[in-house]
Amino acid sequence: MKNHISPAFVAQRAGSFSEHGGRSVSGIRAETRSDSAFRVLERNAEPVSRQAGSVDIPLCVDCDGTLIAGDLLIESVLRAVFAKPSILFCLPAWLLAGKAEFKRKVAGLTEFDPGALPYRAEVLEFLREEFQRGRRLFLVTAAEKTLAEKVADHLGIFEGVLASDGECNLKGSAKADRLAQMFGREGFDYAGDADADLPVWEASRNAITVASSTATLRKLEATKTPILTFPRPETSLSTWLRLMRIHQWAKNLLIFVPLITSHRFNEFATLANTLLGFLAFGLMGSSTYILNDLADIQNDRNHPSKRNRPIASGEIAPRDSIVFALMLSGGAAALCLGLSLSCVSILACYTLLTVTYTLAVKQKLMMDVVMLAGLYAIRIIFGHALGGIPFSVWLSAFAIFTLFSLALAKRYTELINPAVRRAGATKGRDYKPGDEGPVSQLGTASGMVGIMVLVLYVNSPEVQKLYNEPRLLLLLCPLFLYWIGRIWMLTHRGELHDDPVVFALRDRVSYHVGGMAVAVLILASWL
C-alpha cells in the first residue's frame, strides 16, 4: 500500500499550501520524494507538502508500531526476563491483575535508552514538519506512561502524553473515549497502525495510517478514508537470512571434519546423515542466535555495526522474531527424528549451553570465550556421532585452541574500536579498556598451542593408518601459522571485522590458505 493523500484532503489544503510556501494542486500525477518513502498517490498531482490537516486540529500519534518499529511492552518484558530469568514465572500472576498493572510492573524492572529506539524515519520527519508549522502534537499510546514520557522527553515535539497508567490500559475504545473527552469527537487527527486503532480512527476527524496491514486498511476504509498513509515496509528474504545469521552456518562445517579426516566422505549413507545433522544444527543454531539478538537489543543498538541487525534496527519486530525462532527450532526438532538418540542428545546439550551462554555466561570475564570454544568443539563431537566415527581428542583440542584464539580476536577488536568504546557497546561484556594486552597475549598463545596440537595429531597412530604419506601433513603447520599470525596482525591494526568468521568468508587470502590445506590433505592421501 503506497502513501497517499485523499482527494478531499488535496482540495482542503490547496489554498493553505500557498500560505506555508507550498504549491497548489493542479493535476494528478504520482510523485515520490527522494528523501523518504513518502508518496503522493493522486494521479496528475503536482508535488505537495506532507502537511496533514489544519494546524488548529491536534495530531495524536500512537507509539508502538507507529512512531517506532517495535513494541515497548515486549521489549520491556525481554529486558526483564533476560536480566533475571526467574521473573518469567511471575509474569502470569502479574497478567491476571490486569494489563495496565502488568505493564506498570514490567516497566519498573529495567531502564532503557529512548534515543536508541528504532523510530520510523519518515514518520518522525513528518511529525517534525508538523511541529514546525506550530501544530500541537500528542503521544497517545497503550504503553506504560513512564516509558512513553521518556520517549516524548527525548523527541521534544509532543505537548502532552496520554498512556496506560497502571489502572487504565489505554488501548482501542478506551483510547478513543479519552481523546473524545479531551478534544471532542472529530476534534483531533490520529496516526495509528493496527486493528486496535480502528475505534480511535472512527472518533477522529482525519485518519493517518502507518505500516498498517492490508486487512486493517480495508476495515478502516469501510468507514473512513485515510488522508495520509505510510506504507508497510516489506521484509525481504535477505533480511530473514540476516536474522538467521546464515553466514554463521560456516562454523557448522566443523561437523564435516570427522567425516573428512576419517576418509569416510565417500560413504553415501554417512554423508547423507551428516548433511541432515548439518541442517538440523544450522536451524537450531539460528534460533539461538535470534534469542541472543533479543537479549542484546539495547546493547546492539549502541554498537556501530550490530545496530544494523534486523531486530535492533526495527526491520523485524521482536514478536515476529520470537515466532520465527520457534519455527526454526521446530524444524530442527523435526529433522532430529531422522537422527540417532546420541545425536539428538548432543544437539540438545548444545542448545542448553547456548541458552546458558546468552542468559548468564556472556557477561562473565573469560568464561564467555571459553564456552564459545567449547561450543565449537561440540560441533566436531556432533560430526563424530552423526557418522558413527570414533572420537578424536586431537581434533577437538585443535578446534578448541584455534577457535578460542578467534573468539579472543573478536573481543580484542571490540576493545580497540573507538566507535564501540564511545558508544559503550561493551557494556554487556565484562571487559574494560586496558584489557587489550592480556586478551591479545592469550589469543596469540592459544593459536600457537593449536598448531602444536596439530603437530601431535600428525604423529598420532590413527593418522599413520589413514594417510600414505602422513609427514606431508606437517605442511599444514606453516599454513595455519601464517593464517593465525595474519589474523592477529590485522586485528592489532584494527582491520579485522568484529566477527572473524565473517572476515574469513570475505577474505581472499583465507580461501587461498584453505585451498592449499585441502591440496596437502589430498597429496598425503594419494602419494
XYZ file of C-alpha atoms in Angstrom:
527
model
C 0.000 0.000 0.000
C 1.507 3.354 -1.020
C 1.441 6.573 0.922
C -1.397 8.715 -0.306
C -3.331 11.933 0.201
C -7.086 11.707 -0.296
C -8.915 13.888 -2.857
C -10.773 15.629 -0.022
C -7.521 16.475 1.692
C -5.982 17.757 -1.557
C -8.957 20.105 -2.023
C -8.819 21.150 1.626
C -5.131 22.018 1.522
C -4.993 23.599 -1.979
C -5.358 27.077 -0.581
C -3.440 26.699 2.640
C -0.323 25.299 0.951
C 0.351 28.708 -0.552
C 0.207 30.218 2.921
C 3.041 27.940 4.022
C 5.140 28.174 0.910
C 3.663 25.073 -0.721
C 2.368 24.614 -4.259
C -1.302 24.441 -5.210
C -2.685 21.233 -6.677
C -3.421 21.370 -10.394
C -3.248 17.857 -11.731
C -2.952 14.171 -10.992
C 0.447 12.506 -11.121
C 2.288 10.071 -8.828
C 5.242 11.705 -7.124
C 7.963 10.278 -4.889
C 10.160 12.268 -2.559
C 13.792 11.192 -2.786
C 14.481 11.827 0.890
C 11.875 9.450 2.305
C 9.433 6.699 1.456
C 6.538 9.177 1.312
C 4.470 9.206 -1.870
C 1.573 11.273 -3.186
C -0.794 8.862 -4.821
C -3.251 11.152 -6.609
C -2.849 10.996 -10.364
C -1.703 14.106 -12.189
C -0.914 15.880 -8.891
C 1.907 18.360 -8.569
C 4.318 17.715 -5.663
C 2.680 18.806 -2.429
C 3.773 19.181 1.162
C 3.242 16.322 3.591
C 1.216 18.571 5.893
C -1.858 16.719 7.129
C -4.876 18.565 8.439
C -5.371 22.020 9.832
C -2.761 23.387 12.190
C -5.619 24.104 14.616
C -6.511 20.413 14.885
C -4.291 18.488 17.349
C -2.452 15.478 15.930
C -2.399 12.438 18.220
C 0.208 9.785 17.480
C 0.431 6.174 18.592
C 3.837 4.893 19.695
C 4.172 1.110 19.235
C 4.217 0.192 15.563
C 3.600 3.787 14.504
C 6.246 6.126 15.861
C 8.639 3.226 16.459
C 9.051 -0.053 14.613
C 8.637 -2.110 17.747
C 6.686 -2.572 20.957
C 7.779 -1.035 24.272
C 5.943 -3.683 26.314
C 7.545 -6.636 24.552
C 10.979 -5.046 24.787
C 10.411 -4.333 28.498
C 9.460 -7.971 29.101
C 12.523 -9.178 27.188
C 14.868 -6.891 29.127
C 13.387 -8.019 32.434
C 13.453 -11.740 31.626
C 16.994 -11.728 30.247
C 18.206 -9.653 33.202
C 16.560 -12.012 35.697
C 15.133 -15.217 34.120
C 13.202 -16.139 37.283
C 10.846 -13.206 36.531
C 9.382 -15.374 33.773
C 7.462 -17.316 36.439
C 5.974 -14.103 37.861
C 4.552 -12.828 34.577
C 1.352 -14.966 34.528
C 0.357 -13.812 38.019
C 1.011 -10.171 37.116
C -1.045 -10.537 33.955
C -4.017 -11.811 35.970
C -4.030 -8.465 37.804
C -4.854 -6.725 34.525
C -2.889 -5.477 31.515
C -2.426 -1.975 32.902
C -0.941 -3.259 36.171
C 1.144 -5.793 34.226
C 2.666 -3.022 32.105
C 3.367 -0.894 35.169
C 5.233 -3.675 36.975
C 7.268 -4.717 33.948
C 8.230 -1.132 33.092
C 9.656 -0.603 36.563
C 12.063 -3.533 36.364
C 14.676 -2.165 33.974
C 15.957 1.010 32.345
C 16.027 1.695 28.627
C 17.522 4.274 26.286
C 14.788 6.108 24.314
C 17.411 7.526 21.983
C 18.273 4.051 20.694
C 14.718 3.040 19.730
C 14.033 2.227 16.046
C 11.984 5.295 15.158
C 10.300 5.278 11.760
C 12.349 7.935 9.976
C 9.650 9.054 7.533
C 7.044 9.351 10.310
C 9.390 11.282 12.586
C 10.298 13.621 9.740
C 6.606 14.251 9.053
C 5.885 14.950 12.742
C 8.749 17.410 12.963
C 7.409 19.216 9.914
C 4.008 19.467 11.585
C 5.659 20.658 14.801
C 7.469 23.393 12.848
C 4.109 24.509 11.473
C 3.016 25.135 15.048
C 0.723 22.162 15.321
C 0.003 20.601 18.705
C 1.251 17.011 18.873
C 0.292 14.426 21.496
C 1.808 10.998 22.090
C -1.131 8.685 22.784
C -0.189 5.086 23.458
C -1.147 1.917 25.282
C 2.436 1.684 26.537
C 3.185 2.379 30.205
C 3.201 6.111 30.927
C 6.723 6.221 32.377
C 8.123 4.722 29.169
C 6.040 6.961 26.904
C 7.155 10.064 28.798
C 10.801 9.137 28.265
C 10.167 8.863 24.530
C 8.346 12.207 24.461
C 11.061 13.932 26.510
C 13.712 12.579 24.158
C 11.983 13.833 20.991
C 10.843 17.169 22.410
C 7.976 17.677 19.937
C 4.983 16.481 21.968
C 2.864 18.848 24.012
C 1.477 16.033 26.143
C 1.422 12.287 26.748
C -1.574 10.029 27.277
C -0.698 6.447 28.161
C -1.535 3.435 30.318
C -1.086 4.335 33.990
C -1.462 1.125 35.971
C -5.238 1.494 36.243
C -6.381 2.084 32.652
C -4.978 0.206 29.661
C -5.223 3.000 27.100
C -5.978 0.925 24.036
C -8.788 0.658 21.485
C -12.099 2.042 22.730
C -10.545 3.337 25.963
C -8.135 5.459 23.927
C -10.952 6.676 21.650
C -13.095 7.701 24.631
C -10.208 9.529 26.325
C -9.398 11.540 23.204
C -13.078 12.316 22.555
C -13.393 13.648 26.122
C -10.254 15.732 25.738
C -10.742 17.169 22.250
C -14.322 16.303 21.316
C -15.414 13.772 18.746
C -13.741 14.538 15.413
C -11.742 17.219 17.180
C -8.384 15.574 16.537
C -6.416 13.691 13.864
C -4.927 10.334 14.736
C -1.964 8.338 13.418
C -2.003 4.614 14.192
C -1.155 1.255 12.697
C -3.310 -1.698 13.826
C -6.836 -3.035 14.278
C -6.801 -1.776 17.869
C -6.716 1.763 16.448
C -9.945 1.378 14.441
C -12.186 2.859 17.217
C -9.775 5.796 17.552
C -9.753 6.464 13.811
C -13.538 6.338 13.841
C -13.649 9.009 16.568
C -11.052 11.194 14.858
C -11.547 13.833 12.207
C -8.802 12.523 9.921
C -7.038 9.157 9.942
C -3.344 8.613 9.240
C -2.088 5.050 8.878
C 1.472 3.838 9.383
C 2.729 0.417 8.269
C -0.805 -0.975 8.507
C -1.665 -4.391 7.100
C -3.910 -4.714 4.071
C -6.643 -6.184 6.286
C -6.509 -3.203 8.662
C -6.646 -0.733 5.786
C -9.712 -2.457 4.341
C -11.519 -2.308 7.668
C -10.663 1.373 8.085
C -11.639 2.355 4.554
C -15.073 0.806 5.097
C -15.837 3.784 7.364
C -13.191 6.434 6.683
C -10.585 7.170 4.019
C -7.129 7.908 5.458
C -5.771 11.300 4.461
C -2.231 10.016 4.709
C -0.749 6.520 4.542
C 2.820 5.482 5.184
C 3.426 2.082 3.564
C 4.103 -1.147 5.383
C 7.784 -1.990 4.786
C 8.254 -5.345 3.135
C 10.688 -7.683 4.836
C 12.903 -9.217 2.169
C 14.269 -12.747 2.157
C 17.767 -11.382 2.708
C 16.581 -9.709 5.920
C 15.235 -13.009 7.271
C 18.512 -14.692 6.308
C 20.413 -11.976 8.148
C 18.215 -12.614 11.177
C 19.179 -16.291 10.937
C 22.831 -15.177 10.649
C 23.116 -17.595 7.783
C 26.802 -16.730 7.363
C 27.417 -18.257 10.791
C 26.496 -21.635 9.334
C 30.077 -21.653 8.066
C 31.074 -22.588 11.624
C 28.942 -25.703 11.290
C 31.257 -27.015 8.570
C 33.239 -28.335 11.534
C 30.590 -31.075 11.624
C 32.130 -32.496 8.424
C 35.684 -32.557 9.806
C 35.438 -36.094 11.314
C 33.942 -37.321 8.042
C 36.866 -35.908 6.062
C 39.693 -36.827 8.430
C 38.429 -40.425 8.722
C 38.221 -40.666 4.893
C 34.554 -41.705 5.000
C 33.170 -38.885 2.904
C 32.585 -41.344 0.016
C 30.064 -43.366 2.062
C 26.648 -42.204 0.859
C 24.669 -43.162 3.996
C 27.196 -41.498 6.310
C 27.341 -38.374 4.145
C 23.528 -38.128 3.956
C 23.204 -38.452 7.735
C 25.856 -35.761 8.237
C 24.073 -33.421 5.835
C 20.817 -33.960 7.734
C 22.597 -33.209 11.002
C 24.222 -30.115 9.486
C 20.799 -28.751 8.522
C 19.281 -29.538 11.935
C 22.244 -27.960 13.718
C 22.020 -24.874 11.500
C 18.308 -24.335 12.162
C 18.725 -24.780 15.908
C 21.784 -22.539 15.917
C 19.881 -19.806 14.058
C 17.069 -19.951 16.611
C 19.593 -19.432 19.420
C 21.164 -16.511 17.528
C 17.730 -14.886 17.433
C 17.436 -15.470 21.176
C 20.808 -13.792 21.602
C 19.714 -10.804 19.495
C 16.546 -10.449 21.566
C 18.634 -10.436 24.731
C 21.053 -7.889 23.289
C 18.623 -5.424 21.671
C 19.715 -2.427 23.716
C 23.462 -3.153 23.579
C 23.265 -3.860 19.839
C 21.568 -0.506 19.214
C 24.564 1.215 20.792
C 27.041 -0.776 18.698
C 28.309 0.843 15.459
C 27.773 -2.304 13.346
C 25.412 -4.523 15.362
C 22.832 -1.716 15.360
C 22.060 -2.788 11.778
C 20.915 -6.258 12.812
C 17.251 -6.845 11.848
C 15.847 -6.795 15.396
C 17.936 -3.909 16.711
C 17.215 -1.770 13.640
C 13.482 -2.472 13.710
C 13.405 -4.257 10.351
C 11.848 -7.265 12.077
C 9.725 -6.832 15.191
C 10.661 -8.791 18.336
C 7.257 -10.521 18.287
C 7.846 -11.782 14.730
C 11.389 -12.799 15.647
C 10.151 -14.943 18.526
C 7.657 -16.721 16.258
C 10.351 -17.275 13.634
C 12.773 -18.681 16.232
C 10.119 -21.158 17.380
C 9.552 -22.199 13.763
C 13.278 -22.780 13.244
C 13.643 -24.838 16.426
C 10.536 -26.802 15.435
C 12.109 -27.539 12.059
C 15.296 -28.683 13.764
C 13.284 -30.945 16.071
C 11.508 -32.478 13.058
C 14.836 -33.214 11.363
C 16.082 -34.818 14.569
C 13.525 -37.586 14.047
C 15.911 -38.972 11.443
C 18.926 -38.870 13.774
C 20.137 -41.237 16.466
C 19.434 -40.662 20.158
C 23.080 -39.748 20.801
C 22.956 -37.069 18.073
C 19.739 -35.619 19.479
C 21.302 -35.559 22.954
C 24.359 -33.674 21.695
C 22.180 -31.138 19.862
C 20.056 -30.677 22.982
C 23.232 -30.143 25.030
C 24.431 -27.546 22.519
C 21.107 -25.706 22.744
C 21.142 -25.745 26.547
C 24.711 -24.447 26.682
C 23.943 -21.730 24.133
C 20.930 -20.533 26.133
C 23.069 -20.571 29.280
C 25.696 -18.521 27.468
C 23.079 -15.965 26.393
C 21.435 -15.662 29.798
C 24.470 -15.647 32.055
C 27.896 -16.623 30.785
C 28.380 -13.960 28.105
C 28.634 -11.326 30.857
C 31.409 -13.224 32.660
C 35.060 -12.385 32.125
C 36.849 -15.092 30.052
C 34.065 -17.587 30.682
C 32.363 -16.308 27.550
C 35.248 -17.102 25.203
C 35.945 -20.436 26.923
C 32.333 -21.511 26.377
C 32.429 -20.274 22.786
C 35.429 -22.513 22.158
C 33.577 -25.400 23.809
C 30.562 -24.822 21.560
C 32.854 -25.124 18.546
C 34.185 -28.423 19.877
C 30.626 -29.722 20.271
C 30.223 -29.357 16.501
C 33.081 -31.787 15.947
C 31.687 -34.181 18.558
C 28.334 -33.973 16.770
C 30.061 -34.872 13.493
C 31.598 -37.962 15.110
C 28.177 -39.064 16.384
C 26.464 -38.471 13.026
C 28.909 -40.661 11.151
C 29.463 -43.222 13.897
C 33.133 -42.254 13.736
C 35.467 -42.937 16.686
C 36.026 -39.773 18.692
C 39.316 -37.887 18.156
C 40.665 -35.943 21.115
C 43.260 -34.319 18.866
C 40.754 -32.771 16.504
C 38.622 -31.430 19.331
C 41.652 -29.964 21.093
C 42.850 -28.319 17.879
C 39.411 -26.768 17.356
C 39.175 -25.565 20.964
C 42.536 -23.770 20.995
C 42.239 -22.338 17.484
C 38.693 -21.093 17.920
C 39.429 -19.820 21.427
C 42.059 -17.665 19.728
C 39.485 -16.356 17.215
C 36.959 -15.632 19.971
C 39.590 -13.562 21.773
C 40.351 -11.758 18.499
C 36.711 -10.715 18.373
C 36.866 -9.360 21.939
C 40.134 -7.580 21.187
C 38.551 -5.895 18.151
C 35.724 -4.576 20.332
C 38.159 -3.265 22.930
C 40.315 -1.293 20.488
C 37.452 0.023 18.319
C 36.987 3.718 19.250
C 33.402 3.795 17.962
C 32.468 0.798 20.113
C 34.105 2.327 23.182
C 32.424 5.709 22.667
C 29.028 4.060 22.305
C 29.571 1.979 25.428
C 28.760 -1.124 23.381
C 30.930 -3.360 25.581
C 28.554 -2.725 28.482
C 27.118 -6.228 28.127
C 30.609 -7.726 28.472
C 32.937 -7.929 31.446
C 35.870 -6.424 29.557
C 37.283 -2.955 30.100
C 39.652 -0.595 28.297
C 43.149 -1.676 29.254
C 42.404 -5.393 28.883
C 43.724 -5.331 25.304
C 47.204 -6.588 26.257
C 46.192 -9.753 28.152
C 43.477 -10.571 25.610
C 45.973 -10.279 22.742
C 48.603 -12.361 24.538
C 46.157 -15.122 25.430
C 44.738 -15.141 21.901
C 48.049 -15.448 20.085
C 49.323 -18.044 22.583
C 46.173 -20.123 22.156
C 46.590 -20.029 18.376
C 50.155 -21.312 18.690
C 49.052 -24.093 21.048
C 46.507 -25.112 18.427
C 49.346 -25.521 15.909
C 51.258 -27.650 18.432
C 48.219 -29.892 18.865
C 48.119 -30.244 15.076
C 51.741 -31.451 15.096
C 50.919 -34.046 17.750
C 47.876 -35.136 15.755
C 50.010 -35.664 12.646
C 52.241 -38.006 14.663
C 49.353 -39.962 16.206
C 48.868 -43.680 15.317
C 45.448 -43.139 13.691
C 46.893 -40.636 11.211
C 49.639 -43.088 10.269
C 46.924 -45.559 9.229
C 44.820 -43.068 7.253
C 47.471 -41.395 5.078
C 50.022 -42.911 2.717
C 52.468 -40.092 3.410
C 51.468 -38.593 6.787
C 54.631 -36.497 7.043
C 53.265 -34.226 4.314
C 50.605 -33.149 6.801
C 53.298 -31.158 8.593
C 52.915 -28.651 5.742
C 49.619 -27.703 7.372
C 51.554 -26.167 10.272
C 53.171 -23.254 8.369
C 49.857 -22.632 6.610
C 47.991 -22.300 9.907
C 50.865 -20.370 11.481
C 50.632 -17.859 8.644
C 46.844 -17.651 8.832
C 46.607 -17.241 12.621
C 49.524 -14.795 12.677
C 47.959 -12.710 9.907
C 44.580 -12.678 11.669
C 46.164 -11.275 14.814
C 48.275 -8.709 12.940
C 45.157 -7.410 11.178
C 43.299 -7.443 14.481
C 46.025 -5.366 16.105
C 45.811 -2.877 13.217
C 42.043 -2.605 13.620
C 41.449 -4.044 10.132
C 39.548 -7.144 11.240
C 35.752 -7.308 11.057
C 34.268 -7.616 14.538
C 33.419 -11.233 13.668
C 36.447 -13.290 12.450
C 34.119 -15.794 10.750
C 32.595 -13.046 8.611
C 36.088 -11.762 7.867
C 37.300 -15.208 6.770
C 34.278 -15.657 4.485
C 35.134 -12.405 2.713
C 38.916 -12.726 2.799
C 40.598 -13.944 -0.393
C 43.775 -14.937 1.446
C 41.772 -17.231 3.762
C 40.362 -19.041 0.720
C 43.861 -19.465 -0.703
C 45.135 -20.921 2.572
C 42.134 -23.246 2.767
C 42.692 -24.411 -0.802
C 46.354 -25.192 -0.112
C 45.382 -27.091 3.058
C 42.967 -29.255 1.040
C 45.722 -29.876 -1.522
C 48.072 -31.065 1.246
C 45.430 -33.494 2.551
C 44.890 -34.901 -0.941
C 48.612 -35.329 -1.572
C 49.165 -37.018 1.782
C 46.386 -39.473 0.960
C 47.344 -40.347 -2.606
C 51.158 -40.317 -2.676
